[in-house]
CSV table of C-alpha atoms and ligand atoms in Angstrom, one decimal:
chain,number,residue,atom,x,y,z
A,11,MET,CA,0.0,0.0,0.0
A,12,ASN,CA,1.1,3.6,-0.7
A,13,ASN,CA,1.1,5.9,2.3
A,14,PHE,CA,-2.2,7.6,3.1
A,15,ILE,CA,-4.3,9.6,5.6
A,16,PHE,CA,-7.9,8.5,6.0
A,17,GLU,CA,-10.6,10.9,7.2
A,18,ASN,CA,-14.4,10.9,6.8
A,19,ARG,CA,-16.5,12.9,9.2
A,20,THR,CA,-19.9,12.3,7.6
A,21,LYS,CA,-22.4,10.4,9.9
A,22,VAL,CA,-24.6,8.2,7.8
A,23,TYR,CA,-28.1,7.1,8.6
A,24,PHE,CA,-29.2,4.5,6.2
A,25,GLY,CA,-32.5,2.6,5.6
A,26,LYS,CA,-36.2,2.7,5.2
A,27,GLY,CA,-37.8,5.4,7.3
A,28,CYS,CA,-34.4,7.0,8.4
A,29,VAL,CA,-35.5,10.5,7.7
A,30,GLY,CA,-38.5,10.5,10.0
A,31,GLU,CA,-36.6,8.5,12.6
A,32,HIS,CA,-33.4,10.6,12.8
A,33,LEU,CA,-33.9,14.1,11.3
A,34,PRO,CA,-35.9,15.5,14.3
A,35,ALA,CA,-33.0,14.7,16.7
A,36,LEU,CA,-30.4,15.9,14.3
A,37,LEU,CA,-32.1,19.3,13.8
A,38,GLN,CA,-31.8,19.9,17.6
A,39,HIS,CA,-28.0,20.3,17.1
A,40,TYR,CA,-28.4,23.4,14.9
A,41,GLY,CA,-29.8,26.9,15.3
A,42,ASN,CA,-33.2,28.1,14.1
A,43,THR,CA,-32.7,28.8,10.4
A,44,VAL,CA,-32.5,26.1,7.9
A,45,PHE,CA,-31.6,26.7,4.2
A,46,LEU,CA,-33.5,24.0,2.3
A,47,THR,CA,-32.3,23.2,-1.2
A,48,TYR,CA,-33.7,20.9,-3.8
A,49,GLY,CA,-33.8,20.3,-7.6
A,50,THR,CA,-36.3,20.9,-10.4
A,51,GLY,CA,-39.4,19.2,-9.0
A,52,SER,CA,-38.9,15.5,-8.3
A,53,VAL,CA,-39.1,15.9,-4.5
A,54,LYS,CA,-42.4,17.7,-4.9
A,55,LYS,CA,-43.9,14.9,-7.0
A,56,ASN,CA,-42.7,11.9,-4.9
A,57,GLY,CA,-43.7,13.4,-1.5
A,58,VAL,CA,-40.2,13.8,-0.1
A,59,TYR,CA,-40.5,17.6,0.0
A,60,ASP,CA,-43.8,17.3,2.0
A,61,GLU,CA,-42.2,14.8,4.5
A,62,VAL,CA,-39.1,16.9,5.1
A,63,THR,CA,-40.9,20.3,5.4
A,64,ALA,CA,-43.4,18.8,7.9
A,65,LEU,CA,-40.4,17.6,10.0
A,66,LEU,CA,-38.8,21.0,9.8
A,67,LYS,CA,-42.1,22.7,10.8
A,68,ALA,CA,-42.6,20.3,13.7
A,69,ALA,CA,-39.1,21.2,14.9
A,70,GLY,CA,-40.0,24.9,14.9
A,71,LYS,CA,-37.4,25.8,12.3
A,72,THR,CA,-37.5,28.9,10.1
A,73,VAL,CA,-37.1,27.6,6.6
A,74,VAL,CA,-35.6,29.5,3.7
A,75,GLU,CA,-35.8,27.6,0.4
A,76,PHE,CA,-33.7,27.5,-2.7
A,77,GLY,CA,-35.3,25.1,-5.2
A,78,GLY,CA,-34.8,24.6,-9.0
A,79,ILE,CA,-31.2,23.5,-8.9
A,80,ARG,CA,-30.5,22.0,-12.3
A,81,SER,CA,-28.4,18.9,-13.3
A,82,ASN,CA,-24.8,19.8,-13.8
A,83,PRO,CA,-25.0,22.9,-11.5
A,84,THR,CA,-23.3,26.0,-12.7
A,85,LEU,CA,-21.2,28.6,-10.9
A,86,ALA,CA,-23.9,31.2,-11.8
A,87,GLN,CA,-26.7,29.2,-10.2
A,88,MET,CA,-24.5,28.5,-7.1
A,89,LEU,CA,-23.9,32.3,-6.8
A,90,GLU,CA,-27.7,32.9,-7.1
A,91,GLY,CA,-28.2,30.5,-4.2
A,92,LEU,CA,-25.4,32.1,-2.3
A,93,ALA,CA,-27.1,35.5,-2.4
A,94,VAL,CA,-30.3,34.0,-1.0
A,95,ALA,CA,-28.4,32.1,1.6
A,96,LYS,CA,-26.4,35.2,2.7
A,97,ALA,CA,-29.6,37.1,3.4
A,98,ALA,CA,-30.9,34.1,5.4
A,99,ALA,CA,-27.7,33.5,7.4
A,100,PRO,CA,-28.6,29.8,7.9
A,101,ASP,CA,-27.5,27.7,10.8
A,102,LEU,CA,-27.8,24.5,8.7
A,103,ILE,CA,-28.0,23.9,4.9
A,104,LEU,CA,-30.3,20.9,4.2
A,105,ALA,CA,-29.9,19.5,0.6
A,106,VAL,CA,-32.5,17.2,-0.7
A,107,GLY,CA,-31.7,15.6,-4.0
A,108,GLY,CA,-29.0,13.9,-6.1
A,109,GLY,CA,-25.5,14.9,-6.8
A,110,SER,CA,-26.4,18.2,-8.5
A,111,VAL,CA,-28.3,19.5,-5.5
A,112,MET,CA,-25.7,18.2,-3.0
A,113,ASP,CA,-22.8,19.7,-4.9
A,114,CYS,CA,-24.4,23.1,-5.4
A,115,SER,CA,-25.4,23.2,-1.7
A,116,LYS,CA,-21.9,22.1,-0.6
A,117,ALA,CA,-20.4,24.9,-2.7
A,118,ILE,CA,-22.8,27.4,-1.0
A,119,SER,CA,-21.8,26.0,2.4
A,120,MET,CA,-18.2,26.9,1.6
A,121,ALA,CA,-18.8,30.2,-0.2
A,122,LEU,CA,-20.9,31.5,2.8
A,123,ARG,CA,-17.7,31.3,4.9
A,124,TYR,CA,-15.2,32.5,2.3
A,125,ASP,CA,-14.7,36.1,1.4
A,126,GLY,CA,-12.4,35.6,-1.6
A,127,ASP,CA,-13.1,34.4,-5.1
A,128,ILE,CA,-14.4,30.9,-4.4
A,129,TRP,CA,-14.2,29.7,-8.0
A,130,THR,CA,-10.6,30.8,-8.6
A,131,ASP,CA,-9.4,29.7,-5.2
A,132,PHE,CA,-11.1,26.3,-4.8
A,133,TRP,CA,-12.3,25.1,-8.2
A,134,GLU,CA,-9.9,26.5,-10.7
A,135,ASN,CA,-7.0,26.1,-8.2
A,136,ALA,CA,-6.8,23.5,-5.4
A,137,GLY,CA,-6.8,25.9,-2.4
A,138,THR,CA,-6.2,24.9,1.2
A,139,MET,CA,-9.4,25.0,3.1
A,140,ASP,CA,-8.6,26.5,6.5
A,141,PHE,CA,-12.1,27.5,7.5
A,142,GLU,CA,-15.2,25.6,8.5
A,143,PRO,CA,-18.1,25.7,6.0
A,144,VAL,CA,-21.7,26.3,7.2
A,145,PRO,CA,-22.9,22.9,8.4
A,146,LEU,CA,-24.5,20.8,5.7
A,147,GLY,CA,-26.8,17.9,6.0
A,148,VAL,CA,-28.0,15.9,3.0
A,149,ILE,CA,-31.0,13.7,2.2
A,150,VAL,CA,-30.1,11.6,-0.8
A,151,THR,CA,-32.8,10.9,-3.5
A,152,MET,CA,-30.5,9.5,-6.2
A,153,PRO,CA,-27.5,7.3,-5.6
A,154,ALA,CA,-24.6,8.0,-8.0
A,155,THR,CA,-22.0,10.6,-7.2
A,156,GLY,CA,-21.3,9.7,-3.6
A,157,SER,CA,-21.3,13.5,-2.9
A,158,GLU,CA,-23.1,12.6,0.4
A,159,VAL,CA,-19.9,11.2,1.9
A,160,ASN,CA,-17.2,13.4,0.6
A,161,GLY,CA,-16.1,17.0,0.2
A,162,GLY,CA,-16.4,17.1,-3.5
A,163,ALA,CA,-18.6,19.5,-5.4
A,164,VAL,CA,-18.5,19.6,-9.2
A,165,LEU,CA,-19.4,23.0,-10.7
A,166,THR,CA,-19.5,24.2,-14.3
A,167,ASN,CA,-18.3,27.7,-15.2
A,168,THR,CA,-20.3,28.1,-18.4
A,169,GLU,CA,-18.5,31.3,-19.5
A,170,ARG,CA,-15.1,29.6,-19.3
A,171,HIS,CA,-16.3,26.2,-20.4
A,172,ILE,CA,-14.7,24.5,-17.3
A,173,LYS,CA,-16.4,21.8,-15.2
A,174,THR,CA,-14.3,20.7,-12.3
A,175,ASP,CA,-14.1,19.3,-8.8
A,176,ARG,CA,-11.8,19.0,-5.8
A,177,ASP,CA,-12.4,17.0,-2.6
A,178,TYR,CA,-12.0,19.0,0.6
A,179,PRO,CA,-12.5,16.8,3.7
A,180,ARG,CA,-13.8,19.8,5.7
A,181,ALA,CA,-16.6,20.2,3.2
A,182,ASN,CA,-18.0,16.7,3.9
A,183,PRO,CA,-21.7,16.9,5.0
A,184,ASP,CA,-22.2,16.6,8.8
A,185,PHE,CA,-24.8,14.0,8.2
A,186,ALA,CA,-26.3,12.0,5.3
A,187,LEU,CA,-29.8,10.5,5.5
A,188,MET,CA,-30.2,7.7,2.9
A,189,ASP,CA,-33.6,6.0,2.5
A,190,PRO,CA,-33.5,3.7,-0.5
A,191,CYS,CA,-37.3,4.2,-0.8
A,192,TYR,CA,-36.7,7.8,-1.8
A,193,THR,CA,-34.9,6.6,-4.9
A,194,LEU,CA,-37.7,4.4,-6.2
A,195,SER,CA,-39.3,7.2,-8.1
A,196,MET,CA,-36.1,7.7,-10.3
A,197,PRO,CA,-36.7,7.3,-14.0
A,198,LEU,CA,-34.9,4.2,-15.3
A,199,ARG,CA,-32.7,6.3,-17.5
A,200,GLN,CA,-31.3,7.9,-14.3
A,201,VAL,CA,-31.0,4.6,-12.5
A,202,ARG,CA,-28.7,3.2,-15.2
A,203,ALA,CA,-26.8,6.4,-15.8
A,204,GLY,CA,-26.3,7.0,-12.0
A,205,THR,CA,-25.3,3.4,-11.4
A,206,PHE,CA,-22.8,3.4,-14.3
A,207,ASP,CA,-21.3,6.5,-12.6
A,208,ILE,CA,-20.8,4.4,-9.5
A,209,LEU,CA,-19.0,1.7,-11.6
A,210,SER,CA,-17.0,4.4,-13.2
A,211,HIS,CA,-15.8,5.8,-9.8
A,212,ILE,CA,-14.6,2.4,-8.8
A,213,MET,CA,-12.9,1.6,-12.2
A,214,GLU,CA,-11.2,5.0,-12.2
A,215,THR,CA,-9.7,4.2,-8.9
A,216,TYR,CA,-8.9,0.5,-9.6
A,217,PHE,CA,-7.1,1.2,-12.8
A,218,SER,CA,-4.2,3.1,-11.3
A,219,PHE,CA,-1.0,2.3,-9.5
A,220,PRO,CA,-0.2,0.1,-7.6
A,221,ILE,CA,-1.0,-2.8,-10.0
A,222,GLU,CA,0.1,-5.3,-7.3
A,223,ASP,CA,-2.6,-6.8,-5.0
A,224,ASN,CA,-3.8,-4.4,-2.3
A,225,VAL,CA,-6.7,-4.1,0.0
A,226,SER,CA,-8.3,-1.1,-1.8
A,227,ASP,CA,-8.5,-3.1,-5.1
A,228,ASP,CA,-9.8,-6.2,-3.3
A,229,ILE,CA,-12.7,-4.1,-2.0
A,230,SER,CA,-13.1,-2.5,-5.5
A,231,GLU,CA,-13.4,-5.9,-7.2
A,232,ALA,CA,-16.2,-6.9,-4.8
A,233,LEU,CA,-17.9,-3.6,-5.3
A,234,MET,CA,-17.8,-3.8,-9.1
A,235,ARG,CA,-19.3,-7.3,-9.0
A,236,GLY,CA,-22.0,-6.0,-6.7
A,237,VAL,CA,-22.8,-2.9,-8.9
A,238,ILE,CA,-23.1,-5.1,-12.0
A,239,ARG,CA,-25.3,-7.6,-10.3
A,240,ASP,CA,-27.5,-5.0,-8.6
A,241,LEU,CA,-27.9,-2.8,-11.7
A,242,ARG,CA,-29.0,-5.9,-13.7
A,243,ALA,CA,-31.6,-6.7,-11.0
A,244,ALA,CA,-32.8,-3.1,-10.7
A,245,MET,CA,-33.3,-2.9,-14.5
A,246,LYS,CA,-35.3,-6.1,-14.4
A,247,ASP,CA,-37.4,-5.0,-11.4
A,248,PRO,CA,-37.0,-1.4,-10.5
A,249,GLN,CA,-38.9,-1.9,-7.3
A,250,ASP,CA,-36.4,-4.6,-6.1
A,251,TYR,CA,-35.5,-3.1,-2.7
A,252,GLN,CA,-32.5,-5.3,-2.1
A,253,ALA,CA,-30.9,-4.2,-5.4
A,254,ARG,CA,-31.8,-0.5,-5.0
A,255,SER,CA,-30.6,-0.4,-1.4
A,256,ASN,CA,-27.4,-2.1,-2.4
A,257,ILE,CA,-26.8,0.4,-5.2
A,258,MET,CA,-27.4,3.3,-2.7
A,259,TRP,CA,-24.6,2.0,-0.4
A,260,GLU,CA,-22.4,1.1,-3.3
A,261,ALA,CA,-22.5,4.7,-4.4
A,262,SER,CA,-21.3,5.8,-1.0
A,263,MET,CA,-18.7,3.1,-0.8
A,264,ALA,CA,-17.2,4.1,-4.1
A,265,GLU,CA,-16.7,7.7,-3.1
A,266,ASN,CA,-16.2,7.7,0.7
A,267,ARG,CA,-12.4,7.6,0.1
A,268,ILE,CA,-12.0,4.0,1.4
A,269,ILE,CA,-11.2,2.4,-2.0
A,270,LYS,CA,-8.9,5.3,-2.8
A,271,MET,CA,-6.5,4.6,0.0
A,272,GLY,CA,-3.0,3.9,-1.3
A,273,LYS,CA,-4.1,4.3,-4.9
A,274,SER,CA,-2.8,6.9,-7.3
A,275,LYS,CA,-6.3,7.3,-9.0
A,276,ASP,CA,-6.9,7.8,-12.7
A,277,PHE,CA,-10.1,9.8,-13.3
A,278,GLU,CA,-9.1,10.7,-16.9
A,279,CYS,CA,-12.6,9.6,-18.1
A,280,HIS,CA,-14.1,11.9,-15.6
A,281,ASN,CA,-12.0,14.8,-16.8
A,282,MET,CA,-12.9,14.1,-20.4
A,283,GLU,CA,-16.6,13.7,-19.6
A,284,HIS,CA,-16.6,16.9,-17.5
A,285,GLN,CA,-15.3,18.9,-20.4
A,286,LEU,CA,-17.8,17.3,-22.8
A,287,SER,CA,-20.5,18.3,-20.3
A,288,ALA,CA,-19.0,21.8,-19.9
A,289,PHE,CA,-19.6,22.3,-23.7
A,290,THR,CA,-22.7,20.3,-24.2
A,291,ASN,CA,-24.4,19.8,-20.8
A,292,CYS,CA,-24.6,16.0,-21.5
A,293,ASN,CA,-25.6,13.5,-18.8
A,294,HIS,CA,-22.7,12.6,-16.6
A,295,GLY,CA,-23.2,8.8,-16.3
A,296,GLU,CA,-24.1,8.4,-19.9
A,297,GLY,CA,-21.0,10.4,-21.0
A,298,LEU,CA,-18.8,8.1,-19.0
A,299,ALA,CA,-20.4,5.0,-20.6
A,300,VAL,CA,-19.5,6.3,-24.0
A,301,LEU,CA,-15.9,7.0,-23.1
A,302,HIS,CA,-14.7,4.1,-20.8
A,303,PRO,CA,-14.2,1.2,-23.3
A,304,THR,CA,-12.3,3.3,-25.8
A,305,TYR,CA,-10.1,5.0,-23.2
A,306,TYR,CA,-9.3,1.6,-21.6
A,307,ARG,CA,-8.3,0.1,-25.0
A,308,HIS,CA,-5.9,3.0,-25.2
A,309,ILE,CA,-4.2,2.4,-21.9
A,310,MET,CA,-4.6,-1.4,-21.5
A,311,LYS,CA,-1.0,-2.2,-22.4
A,312,ASP,CA,0.2,0.3,-19.8
A,313,GLY,CA,-1.6,-1.4,-16.9
A,314,LEU,CA,-1.9,-4.9,-18.3
A,315,GLY,CA,-1.8,-6.8,-15.0
A,316,LYS,CA,-4.7,-4.8,-13.6
A,317,PHE,CA,-6.8,-5.3,-16.8
A,318,VAL,CA,-6.1,-9.0,-16.6
A,319,LYS,CA,-7.4,-9.0,-13.0
A,320,PHE,CA,-10.4,-7.1,-14.1
A,321,ALA,CA,-11.2,-9.6,-16.8
A,322,VAL,CA,-10.9,-12.6,-14.4
A,323,ASN,CA,-12.1,-11.3,-11.1
A,324,VAL,CA,-14.9,-9.0,-12.2
A,325,TRP,CA,-16.1,-10.5,-15.5
A,326,SER,CA,-15.3,-14.2,-14.8
A,327,GLN,CA,-13.1,-14.6,-17.9
A,328,LYS,CA,-10.9,-17.8,-17.8
A,329,ALA,CA,-7.3,-17.4,-18.6
A,330,GLU,CA,-7.2,-20.8,-20.4
A,331,ASP,CA,-9.7,-19.5,-23.0
A,332,TYR,CA,-7.2,-16.9,-24.2
A,333,PRO,CA,-3.8,-17.2,-25.9
A,334,ASP,CA,-2.1,-14.5,-23.8
A,335,ASP,CA,-2.6,-11.7,-21.3
A,336,MET,CA,-3.4,-9.1,-23.9
A,337,ALA,CA,-6.3,-11.2,-25.3
A,338,LEU,CA,-7.5,-11.9,-21.7
A,339,ALA,CA,-7.4,-8.2,-20.7
A,340,ALA,CA,-9.1,-7.2,-24.0
A,341,ALA,CA,-11.9,-9.7,-23.1
A,342,GLY,CA,-12.6,-7.8,-19.9
A,343,ILE,CA,-13.0,-4.5,-21.7
A,344,ASP,CA,-15.3,-6.3,-24.3
A,345,ALA,CA,-17.4,-7.6,-21.4
A,346,LEU,CA,-17.7,-4.0,-20.0
A,347,GLU,CA,-18.7,-2.8,-23.4
A,348,ALA,CA,-21.3,-5.6,-23.8
A,349,PHE,CA,-22.7,-4.6,-20.3
A,350,ILE,CA,-23.1,-1.0,-21.4
A,351,LYS,CA,-24.9,-2.2,-24.5
A,352,GLU,CA,-27.1,-4.6,-22.5
A,353,LEU,CA,-28.2,-1.7,-20.3
A,354,GLY,CA,-29.2,0.5,-23.2
A,355,LEU,CA,-26.7,3.2,-22.3
A,356,PRO,CA,-25.4,5.3,-25.1
A,357,GLN,CA,-22.2,3.9,-26.8
A,358,THR,CA,-21.4,6.8,-29.1
A,359,LEU,CA,-21.2,10.5,-28.8
A,360,SER,CA,-24.0,10.9,-31.3
A,361,GLU,CA,-26.2,8.6,-29.2
A,362,LEU,CA,-25.3,11.0,-26.3
A,363,GLY,CA,-26.6,13.9,-28.4
A,364,ILE,CA,-23.2,15.2,-29.4
A,365,ASP,CA,-23.4,15.6,-33.2
A,366,ASP,CA,-20.9,16.6,-35.9
A,367,SER,CA,-21.5,20.3,-35.3
A,368,VAL,CA,-19.7,20.1,-31.9
A,369,ASN,CA,-16.0,21.0,-32.1
A,370,LEU,CA,-14.4,18.0,-30.4
A,371,LYS,CA,-10.9,19.5,-31.0
A,372,GLU,CA,-11.8,22.5,-28.9
A,373,ILE,CA,-13.2,20.3,-26.1
A,374,ALA,CA,-10.1,18.0,-26.2
A,375,ASP,CA,-7.8,21.0,-26.0
A,376,SER,CA,-9.8,22.2,-22.9
A,377,CYS,CA,-9.2,18.9,-21.0
A,378,TYR,CA,-6.6,18.8,-18.4
A,379,THR,CA,-4.8,15.5,-18.1
A,380,ALA,CA,-5.0,13.7,-14.8
A,381,GLY,CA,-2.0,12.6,-12.8
A,382,GLY,CA,-2.2,9.1,-11.4
A,383,THR,CA,-2.9,7.3,-14.7
A,384,PHE,CA,-1.1,4.3,-16.0
A,385,ARG,CA,0.1,6.6,-18.8
A,386,THR,CA,-0.5,10.3,-19.2
A,387,ILE,CA,-2.4,10.9,-22.4
A,388,ASP,CA,-2.1,14.3,-24.2
A,389,GLN,CA,-4.7,16.5,-25.9
A,390,ASP,CA,-4.1,14.8,-29.3
A,391,GLU,CA,-4.8,11.4,-27.8
A,392,ILE,CA,-8.0,12.8,-26.1
A,393,TYR,CA,-9.1,14.1,-29.5
A,394,GLN,CA,-8.4,10.7,-31.0
A,395,ILE,CA,-10.5,9.0,-28.3
A,396,PHE,CA,-13.4,11.5,-28.9
A,397,THR,CA,-13.1,10.8,-32.6
A,398,GLU,CA,-13.2,7.0,-32.1
A,399,CYS,CA,-16.3,7.5,-29.9
A,400,ARG,CA,-18.2,9.5,-32.5
B,530,NZQ,O1,-33.9,18.1,-10.5
B,530,NZQ,P1,-34.5,17.0,-9.7
B,530,NZQ,O2,-35.9,17.2,-9.3
B,530,NZQ,O3,-33.6,16.8,-8.5
B,530,NZQ,O4,-34.4,15.7,-10.6
B,530,NZQ,C1,-33.3,14.9,-10.8
B,530,NZQ,C2,-32.6,15.2,-12.1
B,530,NZQ,O5,-33.5,15.5,-13.1
B,530,NZQ,C3,-33.6,13.5,-10.9
B,530,NZQ,N1,-33.9,12.8,-9.7
B,530,NZQ,C4,-33.0,12.7,-8.6
B,530,NZQ,N2,-33.6,12.0,-7.6
B,530,NZQ,C5,-34.8,11.6,-8.1
B,530,NZQ,C6,-35.0,12.1,-9.4
B,530,NZQ,N3,-36.1,11.9,-10.1
B,530,NZQ,C7,-37.1,11.2,-9.6
B,530,NZQ,N4,-37.0,10.6,-8.3
B,530,NZQ,C8,-35.9,10.8,-7.6
B,530,NZQ,N5,-35.8,10.2,-6.4
B,530,NZQ,O6,-32.5,12.9,-11.6
B,530,NZQ,C9,-31.9,13.8,-12.5
B,530,NZQ,C10,-30.5,13.8,-12.3
B,530,NZQ,O7,-30.1,14.3,-11.0
B,530,NZQ,P2,-28.7,14.8,-10.6
B,530,NZQ,O8,-28.6,15.3,-9.2
B,530,NZQ,O9,-28.3,15.8,-11.7
B,530,NZQ,O10,-27.8,13.5,-10.9
B,530,NZQ,P3,-26.5,13.0,-10.3
B,530,NZQ,O11,-26.7,12.5,-8.9
B,530,NZQ,O12,-25.9,12.0,-11.2
B,530,NZQ,O13,-25.5,14.3,-10.2
B,530,NZQ,C11,-24.9,14.7,-11.4
B,530,NZQ,C12,-23.9,15.9,-11.0
B,530,NZQ,O14,-22.9,15.4,-10.1
B,530,NZQ,C13,-21.6,15.6,-10.6
B,530,NZQ,C14,-21.9,15.4,-12.1
B,530,NZQ,O15,-20.8,15.9,-12.9
B,530,NZQ,C15,-23.1,16.2,-12.3
B,530,NZQ,O16,-22.8,17.6,-12.2
B,530,NZQ,N6,-20.7,14.7,-9.9
B,530,NZQ,C16,-20.4,15.0,-8.6
B,530,NZQ,C17,-19.4,14.3,-7.9
B,530,NZQ,C18,-19.1,14.5,-6.5
B,530,NZQ,N7,-19.7,15.5,-5.9
B,530,NZQ,O17,-18.3,13.9,-5.9
B,530,NZQ,C19,-18.6,13.2,-8.6
B,530,NZQ,C20,-19.2,12.7,-9.9
B,530,NZQ,O18,-18.2,12.1,-10.6
B,530,NZQ,C21,-19.9,13.8,-10.7
B,530,NZQ,O19,-19.0,14.5,-11.5
B,531,ZN,ZN1,-18.8,10.5,-11.6
């Protein structure tokens, strides 16, 4: 194992009925004013908004709302929310939604306590966080990003065409309430896209140094097998509670930093997808599904031992069926691609809604290349990958 420091301060309350059971007691730890944030309407349709606001009312809280947070939250919308939050001076921010709501709210929790230029100092540059954000609690309605258990918040600066993220441990939510029943109203398109995002987070961590056996990768292999099993079950029967609750915890396990310990971490597909999204506002999980197989074929030789393990331990390929390690490793990537197809996820940029009018060269040039990869790819190779995904 490489050296590491592990920290995660988020307290998780998981399971059916956890919001009604635990939110009232949690609210007692904070002052009177709660800044309640949510997305574009799902919480009002599925009853979650009514349940949460009733609990806030019963606790005697003054509630100031900021709804309408859109997918792929922008810096501009975060600043809009910040202005409302500043006027309210909240004691607690309570975010109810998926990654977009949690990320936007997390950014507001930081910006409320920071006088400088938050974008430049914490998103564009990796600043040192030496202040405590306003306390944040989250109620998760869509498992995918793992934002509920980390200090990451992805924002898009639409003027600059930059979508980016950092993970600041002090920005972790104080608490996360995770009731799998809250996720049952998700459209199937979001279930498969969000769950593919979970698989991507695990793969992006797994396919990085060290290649040698290590605890983090052992956990990752088990998690990947679980995600594949549970997504298949959820697509077959969306009301399968066992599958949906597993997926919810898999999302958190992928991003609560545990599987990242001692790993260099790749996240090149995420960097590429974030820039595709910065220019086209595409769906995060779907964008990742398009990019992964092609990217992995590019770097397979550079991390061959790990790709062999992936084929055998995640996709049950048998070494004796292949002439050599290259063929075995390639079979693992083929199995991943077949899984993406089986789910009905997009496999090309055009299926993702990115047509020939989009300037892929400009997007490739805007991507930064991640450290921690088996091999650093440059902008020309990113452009090549985009072109192969057309
Ligand atoms: O707008 P609302 O009403 O919330 O509807 C959402 C949205 O339309 C809907 N939805 C969520 N829960 C639902 C539901 N619909 C019905 N029933 C429910 N229970 O699903 C749609 C997508 O929601 P969104 O929050 O945008 O999805 P996701 O959780 O995938 O978040 C995506 C954002 O997170 C970023 C992505 O780049 C993107 O901006 N990421 C954040 C990360 C982090 N903080 O660590 C890491 C990730 O890699 C990712 O980059
Ligand atoms: Zn992701």
